[in-house]
Amino acid sequence: MFTTRFSGWTGQNVLIRIAISLALGIVIGIDRGAKRRGGGARTTITVCLGATMVMLLEQYLEEIYPERFDISRIAAQVVSGVGFLGAGSILVSGHQIKGLTSAASIWTCACIGLAAGIGFIDGAVLLTVV
């Protein structure tokens, strides 16, 4: 598979993961901005890159302290923390709800960043395309 080439811990793989995360965040942000929706390019790029950095940090810690670190713990906190961030973009006014799609796109962008950060490039790209 394509992703197995980028799952190893090398400087080149880290740079590729960050670049792909940036590109995918830009694609999502441009799409949101073109539709004049919240959560535009700056938001999606920041969320995507931040989530990527978390996964890179987790993999780094696993490399340095293999017996003392559970690689899934920080990623789980990203998923719940970004959910809280997205909740701030939801507005309820009477019977109208606004910002729900923005919240969902922010959360999904974080998941794409996590995938790119750990080296699952195929999944990150495929989800962005979908």
Short mmCIF file of C-alpha atoms in Angstrom, two decimals:
data_model
loop_
_atom_site.label_atom_id
_atom_site.label_comp_id
_atom_site.label_asym_id
_atom_site.label_seq_id
_atom_site.Cartn_x
_atom_site.Cartn_y
_atom_site.Cartn_z
CA MET A 1 0.00 0.00 0.00
CA PHE A 2 0.99 3.60 -0.49
CA THR A 3 0.89 4.45 3.22
CA THR A 4 3.42 1.88 4.34
CA ARG A 5 6.10 4.04 2.75
CA PHE A 6 5.34 6.93 5.08
CA SER A 7 4.64 5.18 8.38
CA GLY A 8 8.31 4.90 9.37
CA TRP A 9 9.99 7.47 11.59
CA THR A 10 12.34 9.43 9.32
CA GLY A 11 12.80 13.14 8.76
CA GLN A 12 11.61 12.85 5.18
CA ASN A 13 8.44 10.99 6.23
CA VAL A 14 7.67 13.59 8.88
CA LEU A 15 8.05 16.39 6.33
CA ILE A 16 5.82 14.55 3.84
CA ARG A 17 3.14 13.98 6.47
CA ILE A 18 3.10 17.65 7.45
CA ALA A 19 3.00 18.77 3.80
CA ILE A 20 0.13 16.40 3.00
CA SER A 21 -1.76 17.54 6.07
CA LEU A 22 -1.28 21.16 5.01
CA ALA A 23 -2.47 20.42 1.46
CA LEU A 24 -5.55 18.51 2.63
CA GLY A 25 -6.42 21.25 5.13
CA ILE A 26 -6.14 23.82 2.34
CA VAL A 27 -8.42 21.78 0.05
CA ILE A 28 -11.09 21.49 2.74
CA GLY A 29 -10.75 25.17 3.69
CA ILE A 30 -10.99 26.40 0.11
CA ASP A 31 -14.12 24.30 -0.41
CA ARG A 32 -15.68 25.71 2.78
CA GLY A 33 -14.66 29.28 1.83
CA ALA A 34 -16.01 28.98 -1.71
CA LYS A 35 -19.38 28.01 -0.27
CA ARG A 36 -19.16 30.94 2.17
CA ARG A 37 -19.35 28.66 5.19
CA GLY A 38 -17.65 28.94 8.55
CA GLY A 39 -14.49 27.04 9.27
CA GLY A 40 -12.55 28.36 6.28
CA ALA A 41 -8.99 27.77 5.18
CA ARG A 42 -7.19 29.15 8.25
CA THR A 43 -9.33 27.11 10.63
CA THR A 44 -9.11 23.85 8.70
CA ILE A 45 -5.37 24.21 8.09
CA THR A 46 -4.73 24.92 11.76
CA VAL A 47 -6.88 22.02 12.97
CA CYS A 48 -5.40 19.61 10.43
CA LEU A 49 -1.79 20.57 11.19
CA GLY A 50 -2.37 20.53 14.95
CA ALA A 51 -3.84 17.04 14.81
CA THR A 52 -0.96 15.90 12.62
CA MET A 53 1.53 17.23 15.14
CA VAL A 54 -0.22 15.33 17.91
CA MET A 55 0.14 12.05 16.01
CA LEU A 56 3.77 12.82 15.21
CA LEU A 57 4.35 13.54 18.89
CA GLU A 58 2.72 10.26 19.85
CA GLN A 59 4.84 8.29 17.41
CA TYR A 60 7.95 10.12 18.59
CA LEU A 61 7.19 9.31 22.22
CA GLU A 62 6.58 5.68 21.27
CA GLU A 63 10.03 5.61 19.62
CA ILE A 64 11.75 7.20 22.63
CA TYR A 65 9.84 5.41 25.43
CA PRO A 66 8.46 2.20 23.86
CA GLU A 67 7.54 0.50 27.14
CA ARG A 68 6.09 3.55 28.88
CA PHE A 69 3.71 5.11 26.39
CA ASP A 70 0.28 4.23 24.96
CA ILE A 71 0.16 5.75 21.48
CA SER A 72 -3.64 6.17 21.39
CA ARG A 73 -4.14 8.30 24.50
CA ILE A 74 -3.29 11.74 23.14
CA ALA A 75 -5.19 11.12 19.88
CA ALA A 76 -8.30 10.30 21.90
CA GLN A 77 -7.98 13.66 23.62
CA VAL A 78 -7.75 15.42 20.25
CA VAL A 79 -11.00 13.83 19.12
CA SER A 80 -12.84 14.95 22.25
CA GLY A 81 -11.13 18.36 22.43
CA VAL A 82 -11.90 19.23 18.83
CA GLY A 83 -15.49 18.18 19.48
CA PHE A 84 -15.56 20.88 22.15
CA LEU A 85 -14.08 23.38 19.68
CA GLY A 86 -16.73 22.46 17.11
CA ALA A 87 -19.48 22.81 19.66
CA GLY A 88 -18.51 26.47 19.98
CA SER A 89 -19.37 27.01 16.32
CA ILE A 90 -22.96 25.75 16.69
CA LEU A 91 -25.65 28.36 17.21
CA VAL A 92 -29.25 27.57 18.10
CA SER A 93 -31.83 30.25 17.41
CA GLY A 94 -35.42 29.21 17.92
CA HIS A 95 -35.97 26.23 15.66
CA GLN A 96 -32.90 26.96 13.52
CA ILE A 97 -29.49 25.40 14.02
CA LYS A 98 -26.48 26.99 12.34
CA GLY A 99 -22.88 25.87 12.32
CA LEU A 100 -23.47 22.14 12.66
CA THR A 101 -21.77 21.41 9.33
CA SER A 102 -18.88 23.67 10.31
CA ALA A 103 -18.47 21.75 13.55
CA ALA A 104 -18.54 18.44 11.70
CA SER A 105 -15.97 19.63 9.16
CA ILE A 106 -13.65 20.85 11.93
CA TRP A 107 -13.89 17.47 13.66
CA THR A 108 -13.35 15.58 10.39
CA CYS A 109 -10.39 17.79 9.54
CA ALA A 110 -8.82 16.84 12.87
CA CYS A 111 -9.31 13.16 12.05
CA ILE A 112 -7.69 13.69 8.64
CA GLY A 113 -4.77 15.37 10.40
CA LEU A 114 -4.44 12.45 12.81
CA ALA A 115 -4.39 10.02 9.89
CA ALA A 116 -1.76 12.02 8.01
CA GLY A 117 0.27 12.40 11.19
CA ILE A 118 0.57 8.68 11.78
CA GLY A 119 1.33 8.00 8.12
CA PHE A 120 -2.06 6.72 6.93
CA ILE A 121 -1.88 8.94 3.87
CA ASP A 122 -4.27 6.81 1.78
CA GLY A 123 -7.03 7.23 4.34
CA ALA A 124 -6.42 10.95 4.79
CA VAL A 125 -6.47 11.66 1.05
CA LEU A 126 -9.46 9.40 0.41
CA LEU A 127 -11.49 11.04 3.19
CA THR A 128 -10.65 14.50 1.86
CA VAL A 129 -11.75 13.49 -1.64
CA VAL A 130 -15.01 12.04 -0.30
#
